[in-house]
Coordinates of C-alpha atoms in Angstrom, one line a residue:
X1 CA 27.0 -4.3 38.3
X2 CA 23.2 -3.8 39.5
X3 CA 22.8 -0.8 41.7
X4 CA 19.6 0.0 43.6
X5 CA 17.8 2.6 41.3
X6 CA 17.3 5.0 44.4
X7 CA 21.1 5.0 45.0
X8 CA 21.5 6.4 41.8
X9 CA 20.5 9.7 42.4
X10 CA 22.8 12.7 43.5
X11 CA 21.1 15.5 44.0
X12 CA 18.7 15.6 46.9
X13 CA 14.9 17.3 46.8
X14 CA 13.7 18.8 49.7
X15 CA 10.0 19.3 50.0
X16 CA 7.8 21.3 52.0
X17 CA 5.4 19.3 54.2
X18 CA 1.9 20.8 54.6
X19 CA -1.5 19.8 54.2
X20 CA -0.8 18.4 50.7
X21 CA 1.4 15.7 51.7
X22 CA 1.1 15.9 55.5
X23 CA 0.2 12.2 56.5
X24 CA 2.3 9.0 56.3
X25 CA 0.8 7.4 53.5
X26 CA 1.5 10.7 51.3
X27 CA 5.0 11.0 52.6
X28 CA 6.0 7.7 51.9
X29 CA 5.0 8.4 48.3
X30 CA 6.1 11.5 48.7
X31 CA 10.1 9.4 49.2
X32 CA 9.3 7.0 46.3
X33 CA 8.9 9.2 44.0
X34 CA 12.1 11.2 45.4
X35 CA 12.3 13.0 48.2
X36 CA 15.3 13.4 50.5
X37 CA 14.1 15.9 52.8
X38 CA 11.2 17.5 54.3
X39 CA 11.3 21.2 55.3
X40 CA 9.0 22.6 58.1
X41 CA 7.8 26.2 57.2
X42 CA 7.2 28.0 60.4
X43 CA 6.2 31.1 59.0
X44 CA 3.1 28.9 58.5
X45 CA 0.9 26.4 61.0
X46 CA 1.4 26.0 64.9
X47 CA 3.4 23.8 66.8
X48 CA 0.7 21.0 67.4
X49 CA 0.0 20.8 63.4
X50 CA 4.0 20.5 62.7
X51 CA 4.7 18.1 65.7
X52 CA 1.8 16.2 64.1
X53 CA 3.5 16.3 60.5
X54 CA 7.5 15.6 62.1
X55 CA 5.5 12.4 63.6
X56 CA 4.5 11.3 60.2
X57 CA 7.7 11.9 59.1
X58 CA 9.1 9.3 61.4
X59 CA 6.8 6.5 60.6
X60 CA 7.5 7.2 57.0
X61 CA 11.3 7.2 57.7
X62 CA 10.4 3.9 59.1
X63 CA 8.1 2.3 56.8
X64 CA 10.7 3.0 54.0
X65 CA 13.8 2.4 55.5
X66 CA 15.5 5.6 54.9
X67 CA 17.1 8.3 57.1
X68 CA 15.4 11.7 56.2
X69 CA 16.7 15.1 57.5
X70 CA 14.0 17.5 59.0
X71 CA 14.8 21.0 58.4
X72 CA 13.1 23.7 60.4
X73 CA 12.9 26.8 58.4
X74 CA 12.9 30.0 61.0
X75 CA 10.7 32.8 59.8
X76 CA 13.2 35.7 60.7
X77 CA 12.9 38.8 60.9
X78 CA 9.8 38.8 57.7
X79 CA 8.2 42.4 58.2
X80 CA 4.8 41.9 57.4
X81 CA 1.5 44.3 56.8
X82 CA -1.1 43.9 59.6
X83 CA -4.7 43.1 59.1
X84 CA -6.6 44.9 56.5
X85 CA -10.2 43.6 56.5
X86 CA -10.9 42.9 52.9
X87 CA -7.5 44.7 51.6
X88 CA -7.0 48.3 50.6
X89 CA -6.7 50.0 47.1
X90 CA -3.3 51.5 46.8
X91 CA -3.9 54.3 44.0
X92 CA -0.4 55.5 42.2
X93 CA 0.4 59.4 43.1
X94 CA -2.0 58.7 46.5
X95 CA -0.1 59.8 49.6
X96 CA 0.2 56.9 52.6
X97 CA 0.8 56.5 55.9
X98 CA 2.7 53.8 57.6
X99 CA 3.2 52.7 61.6
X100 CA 3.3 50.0 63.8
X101 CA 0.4 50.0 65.9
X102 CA 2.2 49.0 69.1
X103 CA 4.9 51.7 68.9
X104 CA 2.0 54.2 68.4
X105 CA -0.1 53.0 71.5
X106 CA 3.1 53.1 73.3
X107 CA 3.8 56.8 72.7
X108 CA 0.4 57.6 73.3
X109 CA -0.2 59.0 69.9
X110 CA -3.5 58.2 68.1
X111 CA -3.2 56.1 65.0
X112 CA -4.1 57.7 62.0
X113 CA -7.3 56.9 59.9
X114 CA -6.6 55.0 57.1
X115 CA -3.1 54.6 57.7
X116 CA -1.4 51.2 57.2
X117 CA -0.2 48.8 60.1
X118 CA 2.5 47.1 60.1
X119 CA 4.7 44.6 62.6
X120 CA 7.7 46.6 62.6
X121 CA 8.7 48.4 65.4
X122 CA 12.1 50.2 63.7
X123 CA 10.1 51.5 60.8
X124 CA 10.6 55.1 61.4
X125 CA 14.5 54.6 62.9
X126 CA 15.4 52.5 59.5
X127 CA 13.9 54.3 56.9
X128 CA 14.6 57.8 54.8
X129 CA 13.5 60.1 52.5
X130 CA 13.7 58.3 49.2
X131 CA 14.1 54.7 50.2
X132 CA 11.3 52.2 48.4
X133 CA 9.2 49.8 50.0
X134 CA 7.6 46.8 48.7
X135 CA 5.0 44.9 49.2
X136 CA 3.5 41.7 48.1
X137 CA 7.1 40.2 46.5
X138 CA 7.6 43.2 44.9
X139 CA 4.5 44.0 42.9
X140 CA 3.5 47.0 45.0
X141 CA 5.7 49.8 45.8
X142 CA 6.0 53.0 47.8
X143 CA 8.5 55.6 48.0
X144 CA 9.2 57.2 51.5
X145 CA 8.7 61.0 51.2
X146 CA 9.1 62.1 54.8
X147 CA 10.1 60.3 58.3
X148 CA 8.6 61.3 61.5
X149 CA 9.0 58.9 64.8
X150 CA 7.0 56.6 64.2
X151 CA 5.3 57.5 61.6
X152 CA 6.5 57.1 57.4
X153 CA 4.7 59.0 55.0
X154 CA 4.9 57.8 51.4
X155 CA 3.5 57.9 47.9
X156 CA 2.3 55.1 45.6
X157 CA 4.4 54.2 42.7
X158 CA 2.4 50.8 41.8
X159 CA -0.6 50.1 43.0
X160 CA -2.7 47.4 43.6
X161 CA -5.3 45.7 46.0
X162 CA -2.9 45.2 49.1
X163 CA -4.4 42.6 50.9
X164 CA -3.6 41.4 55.2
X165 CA -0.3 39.9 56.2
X166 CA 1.7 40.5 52.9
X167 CA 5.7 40.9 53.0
X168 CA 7.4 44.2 53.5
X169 CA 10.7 44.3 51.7
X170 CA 12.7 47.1 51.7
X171 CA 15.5 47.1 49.0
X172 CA 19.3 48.4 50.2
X173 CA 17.8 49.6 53.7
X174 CA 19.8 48.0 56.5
X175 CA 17.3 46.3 59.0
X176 CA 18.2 46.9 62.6
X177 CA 15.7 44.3 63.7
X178 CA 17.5 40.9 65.4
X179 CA 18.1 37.9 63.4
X180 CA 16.8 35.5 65.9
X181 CA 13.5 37.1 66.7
X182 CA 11.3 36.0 69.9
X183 CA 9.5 33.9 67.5
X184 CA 12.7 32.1 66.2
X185 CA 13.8 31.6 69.9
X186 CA 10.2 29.5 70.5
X187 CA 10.6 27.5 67.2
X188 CA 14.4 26.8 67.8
X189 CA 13.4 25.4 71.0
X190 CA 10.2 23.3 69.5
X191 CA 13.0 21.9 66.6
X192 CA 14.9 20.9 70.0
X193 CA 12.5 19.1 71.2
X194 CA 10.8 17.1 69.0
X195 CA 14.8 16.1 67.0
X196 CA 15.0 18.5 63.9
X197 CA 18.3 17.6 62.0
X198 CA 18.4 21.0 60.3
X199 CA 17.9 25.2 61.1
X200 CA 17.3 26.9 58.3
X201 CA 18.1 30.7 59.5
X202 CA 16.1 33.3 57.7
X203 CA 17.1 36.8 56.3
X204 CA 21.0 36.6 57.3
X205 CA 23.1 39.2 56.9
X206 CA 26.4 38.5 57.9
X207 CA 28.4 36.0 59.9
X208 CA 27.1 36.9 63.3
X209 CA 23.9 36.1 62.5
X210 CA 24.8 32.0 62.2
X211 CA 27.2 32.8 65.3
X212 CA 23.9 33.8 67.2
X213 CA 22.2 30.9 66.3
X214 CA 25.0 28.5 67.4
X215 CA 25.8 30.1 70.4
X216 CA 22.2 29.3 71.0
X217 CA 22.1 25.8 70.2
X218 CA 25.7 25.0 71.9
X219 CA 24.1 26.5 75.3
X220 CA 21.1 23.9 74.7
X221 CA 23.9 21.2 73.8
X222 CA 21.9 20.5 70.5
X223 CA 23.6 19.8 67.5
X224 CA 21.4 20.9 64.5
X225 CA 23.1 21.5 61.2
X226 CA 22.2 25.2 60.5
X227 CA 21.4 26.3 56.8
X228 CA 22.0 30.0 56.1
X229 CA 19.4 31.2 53.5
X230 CA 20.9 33.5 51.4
X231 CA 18.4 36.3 50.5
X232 CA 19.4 39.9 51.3
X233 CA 22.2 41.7 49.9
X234 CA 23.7 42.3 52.8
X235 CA 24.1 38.4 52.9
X236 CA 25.6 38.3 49.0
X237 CA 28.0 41.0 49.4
X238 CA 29.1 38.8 53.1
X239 CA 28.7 35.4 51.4
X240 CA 32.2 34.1 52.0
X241 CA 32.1 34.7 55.6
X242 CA 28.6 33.3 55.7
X243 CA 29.6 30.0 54.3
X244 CA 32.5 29.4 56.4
X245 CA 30.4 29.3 59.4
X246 CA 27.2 27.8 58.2
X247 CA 27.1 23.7 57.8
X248 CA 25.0 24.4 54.2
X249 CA 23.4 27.0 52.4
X250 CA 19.9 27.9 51.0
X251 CA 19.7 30.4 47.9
X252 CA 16.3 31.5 48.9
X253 CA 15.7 33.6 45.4
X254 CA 12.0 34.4 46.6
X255 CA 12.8 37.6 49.0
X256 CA 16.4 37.7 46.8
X257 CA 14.7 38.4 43.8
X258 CA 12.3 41.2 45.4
X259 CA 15.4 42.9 47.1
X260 CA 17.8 42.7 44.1
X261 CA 17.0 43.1 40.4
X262 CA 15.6 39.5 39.1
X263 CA 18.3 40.3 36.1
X264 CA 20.6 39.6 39.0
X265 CA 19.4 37.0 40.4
X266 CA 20.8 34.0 38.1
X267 CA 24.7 35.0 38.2
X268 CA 23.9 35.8 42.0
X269 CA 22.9 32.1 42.0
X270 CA 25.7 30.5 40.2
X271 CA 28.3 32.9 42.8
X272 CA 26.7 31.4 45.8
X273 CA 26.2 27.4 43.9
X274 CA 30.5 27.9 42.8
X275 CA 31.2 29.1 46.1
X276 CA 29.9 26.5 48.4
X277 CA 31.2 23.7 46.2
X278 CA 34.7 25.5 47.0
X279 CA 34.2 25.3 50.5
X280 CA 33.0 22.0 50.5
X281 CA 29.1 23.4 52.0
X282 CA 26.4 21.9 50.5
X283 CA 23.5 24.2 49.1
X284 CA 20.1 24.2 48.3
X285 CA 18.6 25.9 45.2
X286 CA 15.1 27.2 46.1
X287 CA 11.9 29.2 45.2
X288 CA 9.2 29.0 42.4
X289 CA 11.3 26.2 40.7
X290 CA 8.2 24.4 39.6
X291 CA 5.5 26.5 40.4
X292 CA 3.3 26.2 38.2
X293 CA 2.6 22.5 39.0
X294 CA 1.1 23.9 42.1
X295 CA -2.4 23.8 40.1
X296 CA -1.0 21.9 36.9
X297 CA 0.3 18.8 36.6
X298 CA 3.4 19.3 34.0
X299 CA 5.6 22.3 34.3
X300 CA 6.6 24.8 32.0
X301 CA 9.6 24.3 29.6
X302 CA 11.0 27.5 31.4
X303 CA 11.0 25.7 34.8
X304 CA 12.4 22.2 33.9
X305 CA 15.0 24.6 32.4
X306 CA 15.7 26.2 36.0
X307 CA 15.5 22.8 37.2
X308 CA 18.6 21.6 35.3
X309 CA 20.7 24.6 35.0
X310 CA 20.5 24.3 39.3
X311 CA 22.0 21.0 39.0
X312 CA 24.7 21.7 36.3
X313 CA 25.4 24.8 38.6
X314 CA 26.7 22.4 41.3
X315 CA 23.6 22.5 43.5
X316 CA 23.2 19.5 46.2
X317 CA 19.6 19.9 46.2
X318 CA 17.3 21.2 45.1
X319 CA 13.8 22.9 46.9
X320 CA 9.9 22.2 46.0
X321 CA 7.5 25.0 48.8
X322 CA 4.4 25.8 47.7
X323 CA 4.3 22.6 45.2
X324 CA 4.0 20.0 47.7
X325 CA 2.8 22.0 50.6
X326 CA -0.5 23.4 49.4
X327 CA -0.3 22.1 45.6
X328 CA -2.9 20.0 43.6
X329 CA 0.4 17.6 42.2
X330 CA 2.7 17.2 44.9
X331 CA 3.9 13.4 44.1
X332 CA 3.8 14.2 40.3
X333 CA 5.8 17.6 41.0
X334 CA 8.4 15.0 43.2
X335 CA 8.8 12.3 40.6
X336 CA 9.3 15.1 37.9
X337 CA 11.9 16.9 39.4
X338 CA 13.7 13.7 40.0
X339 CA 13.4 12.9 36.4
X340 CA 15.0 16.2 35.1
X341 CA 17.8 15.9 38.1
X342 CA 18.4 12.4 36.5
X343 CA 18.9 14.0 33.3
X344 CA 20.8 16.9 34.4
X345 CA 22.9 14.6 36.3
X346 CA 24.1 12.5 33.4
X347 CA 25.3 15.6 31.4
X348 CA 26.9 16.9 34.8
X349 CA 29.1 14.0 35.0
X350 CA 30.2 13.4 31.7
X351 CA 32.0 16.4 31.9
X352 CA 34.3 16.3 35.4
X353 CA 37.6 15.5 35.3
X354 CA 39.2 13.6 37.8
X355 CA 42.1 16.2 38.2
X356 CA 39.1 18.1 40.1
X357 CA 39.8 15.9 42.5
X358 CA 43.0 17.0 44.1
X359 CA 41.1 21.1 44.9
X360 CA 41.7 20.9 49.1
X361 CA 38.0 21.5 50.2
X362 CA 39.0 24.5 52.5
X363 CA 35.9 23.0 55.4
X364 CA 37.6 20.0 56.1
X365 CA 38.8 19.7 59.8
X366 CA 42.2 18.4 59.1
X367 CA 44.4 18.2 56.1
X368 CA 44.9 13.9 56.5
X369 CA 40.5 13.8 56.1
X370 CA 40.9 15.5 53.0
X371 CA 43.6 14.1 51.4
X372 CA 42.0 10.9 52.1
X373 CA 38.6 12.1 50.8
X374 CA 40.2 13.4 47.7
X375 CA 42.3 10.2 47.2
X376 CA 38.9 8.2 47.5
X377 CA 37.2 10.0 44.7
X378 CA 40.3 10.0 42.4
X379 CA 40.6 6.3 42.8
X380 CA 37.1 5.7 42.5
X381 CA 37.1 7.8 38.7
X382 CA 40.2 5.7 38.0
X383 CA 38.9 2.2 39.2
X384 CA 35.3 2.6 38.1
X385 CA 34.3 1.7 41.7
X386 CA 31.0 0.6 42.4
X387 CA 30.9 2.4 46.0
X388 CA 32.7 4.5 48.2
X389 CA 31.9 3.8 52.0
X390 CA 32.7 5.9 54.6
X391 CA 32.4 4.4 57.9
X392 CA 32.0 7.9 59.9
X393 CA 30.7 9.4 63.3
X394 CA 30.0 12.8 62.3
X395 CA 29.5 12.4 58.4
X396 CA 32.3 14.8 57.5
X397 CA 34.8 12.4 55.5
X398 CA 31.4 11.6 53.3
X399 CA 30.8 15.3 52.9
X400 CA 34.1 15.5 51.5
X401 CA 34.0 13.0 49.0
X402 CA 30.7 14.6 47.8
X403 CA 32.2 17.8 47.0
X404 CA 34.7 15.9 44.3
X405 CA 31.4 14.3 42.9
X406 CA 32.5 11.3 42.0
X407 CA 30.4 8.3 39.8
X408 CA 30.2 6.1 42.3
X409 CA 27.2 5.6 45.2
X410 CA 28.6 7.1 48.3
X411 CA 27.4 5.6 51.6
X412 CA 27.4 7.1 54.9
X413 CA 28.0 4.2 57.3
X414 CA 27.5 5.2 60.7
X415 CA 26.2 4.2 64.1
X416 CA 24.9 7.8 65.1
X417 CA 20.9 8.3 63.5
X418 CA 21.5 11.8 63.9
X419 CA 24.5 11.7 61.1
X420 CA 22.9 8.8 58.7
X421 CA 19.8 11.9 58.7
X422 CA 22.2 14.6 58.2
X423 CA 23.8 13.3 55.1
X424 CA 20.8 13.2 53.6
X425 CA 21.2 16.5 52.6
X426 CA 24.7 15.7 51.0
X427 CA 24.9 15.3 46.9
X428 CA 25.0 11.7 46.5
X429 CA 25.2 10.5 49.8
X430 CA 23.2 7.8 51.6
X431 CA 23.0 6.7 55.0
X432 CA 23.8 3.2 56.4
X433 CA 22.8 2.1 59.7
X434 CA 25.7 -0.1 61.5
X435 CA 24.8 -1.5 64.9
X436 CA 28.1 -1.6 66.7
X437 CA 31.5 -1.7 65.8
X438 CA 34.6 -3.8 66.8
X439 CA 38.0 -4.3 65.1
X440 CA 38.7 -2.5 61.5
X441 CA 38.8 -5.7 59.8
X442 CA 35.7 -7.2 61.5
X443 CA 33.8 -3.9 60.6
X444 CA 34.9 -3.9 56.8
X445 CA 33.9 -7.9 56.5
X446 CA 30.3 -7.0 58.7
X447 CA 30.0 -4.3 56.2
X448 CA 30.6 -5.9 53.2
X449 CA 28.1 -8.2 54.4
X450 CA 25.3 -5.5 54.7
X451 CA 25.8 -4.8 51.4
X452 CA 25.2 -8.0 49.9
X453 CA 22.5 -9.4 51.9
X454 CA 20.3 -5.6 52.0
X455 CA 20.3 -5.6 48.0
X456 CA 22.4 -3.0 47.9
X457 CA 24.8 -5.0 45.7
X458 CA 25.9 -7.8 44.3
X459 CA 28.6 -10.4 44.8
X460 CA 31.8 -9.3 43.2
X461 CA 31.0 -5.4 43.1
X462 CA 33.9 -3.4 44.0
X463 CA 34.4 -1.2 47.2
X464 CA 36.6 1.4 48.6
X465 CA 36.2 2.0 52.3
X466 CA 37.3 5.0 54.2
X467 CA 37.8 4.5 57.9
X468 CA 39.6 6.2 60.7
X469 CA 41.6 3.6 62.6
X470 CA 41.8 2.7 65.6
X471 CA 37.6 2.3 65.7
X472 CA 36.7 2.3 68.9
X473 CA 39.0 5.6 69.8
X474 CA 36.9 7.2 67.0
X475 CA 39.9 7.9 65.2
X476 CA 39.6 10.9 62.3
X477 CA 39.8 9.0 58.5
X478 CA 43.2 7.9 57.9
X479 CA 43.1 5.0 55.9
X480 CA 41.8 3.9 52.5
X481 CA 40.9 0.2 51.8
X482 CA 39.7 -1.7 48.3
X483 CA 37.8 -4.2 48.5
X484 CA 36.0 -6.7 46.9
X485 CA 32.0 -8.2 47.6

């Protein structure tokens, strides 16, 4: 049976949007070659150049008939050097000064000459004798030799040229600094406005952190999915609580792998990847995984490697930043990651079994949902079905079904635009646009006509729908039907 090639593929990309594929044109090649999802970095731009990008978005959406999910990535609490003119020389066994210019101006102190700036006001509160800090992802570090309010002495251990704005990280120090930071609070509100789908929460730490940023949303009555990226150790130590209250996760190995050993970081990965597909949560793998495409235009054996070994982890999706924001080969790092997915992908399901099926997926909302998510995937191994459809409001029944990753194409059919975008983020899952509904059988037979007459199959294919009955009381899934196109 002929399957749209697009359909095919199960785990999703998400790509940074900036000036390298920030117009419509790009973006729509940017979703032919393979793109899923496009993630705002807010650490980066204003509001007027990612309202401008979030618009092209849209038109590509449109001009390609897909639903895409927008995920705004909140820069957190990043502690950050300030301005350093043309950088300073940090010389190993030289002594250095560190303060935030704005607490020192606010004791009425005078800021020492030649002493560092940086943006964080808790500098001198969180820090000790003996604690390391790091700058520039790790390849310059300090050690703290003496703490006086607000000033940190400390003495080079590497050096290097430090240049303006770098990242501070400070390995197994706990950060008393607010998750949702007065930044956060302006971009939450500008994702809001202009209809993100997704929140990607920076620098969690433990389960109040996503509580924070919900109670937030719920007093806006917005209903963004929000991603907890997974980059402290706080955060892998309180991952279990973290998923259970997060709608998906992001391994964000960049600031993971500067704040615990990289040696670590690979079995940290797999943890989080096993984990999430327990609960049901989908996850992103993200960070450097084709970097070097950002000024070549093939990567290294190492990174296809990385590439793969995401997607045999379990991963829903996978991340591309600085490769498609700023890089010389954005398209040609899309279409190439989709190729080694594809790969990936075959090996990945040659080896399930459908006994898989039957794990509960602890997430689900109600027992019945499950059980009829898990019986969908089991009959679909069993029958070879050509496509599971889930006829859903919120997109939860078609979550559930992609955690048993089955074979089959799994659509999302829905009436909501908001939950055909959201499963875009899903492994495997693809969003159908229904106008209206009316009686279950009229819906399955309207359906089934969708399918045949949009290309998505042909006559005599084989489908197994999943619909909560009665329809029109938006009834949760409770009933299972086979049929044929």
């Amino acid at each position: 049976m002929k399957t749209p090639r697009n359909l095919t593929f199960k785990t999703k990309i998400v790509c940074t949007v900036g000036p390298a594929i920030g117009t419509e044109d790009k973006l729509v090649a940017a979703i032919t070659a393979g793109a899923s999802a496009f993630r705002l970095n807010m650490s980066h731009s204003t509001h007027s150049t990612h309202r401008q990008y979030i618009t092209a978005i849209r038109a590509a959406e449109r001009a390609t008939g897909t639903h895409i999910p927008i995920i705004v990535d909140l820069q957190g609490p990043k502690l950050r050097v300030g301005e350093l003119g043309n950088g300073v020389s940090l010389i190993p066994g030289r002594e250095i000064i560190l303060a935030d210019p704005a607490i020192v101006r606010r004791k009425r102190l005078k800021f020492p000459d030649g002493a560092l700036p940086v943006d964080y006001p808790s500098i001198a509160k969180d820090l000790k004798r003996g604690d390391t800090i790091l700058f520039d992802d790790g390849l310059l570090a300090v050690q703290v030799t003496d703490v006086r309010d607000p000033f940190v002495k400390a003495v080079v251990v590497h050096g290097g040229l430090l240049r303006s704005r770098k990242g501070i990280n400070l390995p197994n120090v706990s950060i008393s600094a607010s998750a949702l930071t007065t930044k956060d609070r302006r971009d939450l509100e500008f994702a809001i406005a202009e209809g993100a789908d997704f929140i990607a929460v920076s620098f969690v730490r433990s389960r109040k952190d996503i509580e924070q940023v919900r109670r937030y949303l719920a007093q806006r009555n917005a209903e963004l999915g929000i991603i907890a990226k997974i980059e402290k150790p706080e955060a892998v130590s309180a991952l279990e609580e973290i998923i259970e209250v997060s709608d998906a996760v992001m391994v964000a190995r960049g600031d993971l792998g500067v704040e615990i050993p990289p040696s670590h970081v690979p079995l940290v990965q797999k943890r989080i990847i096993a984990r999430c597909n327990y609960y049901g949560k989908p996850v992103i793998t993200a960070t450097q995984m084709l970097e070097s495409m950002v000024t070549n235009p093939r990567p290294t054996r190492a990174e296809a490697s990385d590439v793969a070994n995401a997607v045999l982890d379990g991963t829903d999706a996978v991340m591309l930043s600085a490769e498609t924001s700023v890089g010389a080969y954005p398209i040609e790092a899309i279409a190439m990651m989709r190729t080694i997915c594809t790969e990936a992908e075959r090996e990945l399901l040659s080896r399930r079994r459908p006994a898989e099926t039957y794990q509960r997926i602890p997430s689900a909302s109600t027992e019945n949902t499950d059980a009829i998510a898990a019986a969908a995937a089991l009959i679909a191994e069993n029958r070879r079905v050509d496509c599971i459809a889930t006829l859903s409001y919120s997109g939860e029944t078609a979550r559930l079904v992609a955690s048993r990753r089955p074979r089959s194409v799994i659509l999302a059919v829905s009436t909501v635009a908001a939950t055909l975008r959201r499963v875009g983020l899903y492994w495997g899952v693809y969003g159908m646009k229904l106008d209206d509904i009316s009686t279950t059988d009229e819906t399955i037979e309207h359906i089934k006509k969708l399918l045949v007459g949009k290309g998505y199959f042909d006559k005599g294919a084989t489908v197994l729908f999943t619909i909560g009955r009665p329809l029109v009381a938006r009834s949760r899934t409770n009933m299972l039907s086979i049929e044929t196109l």
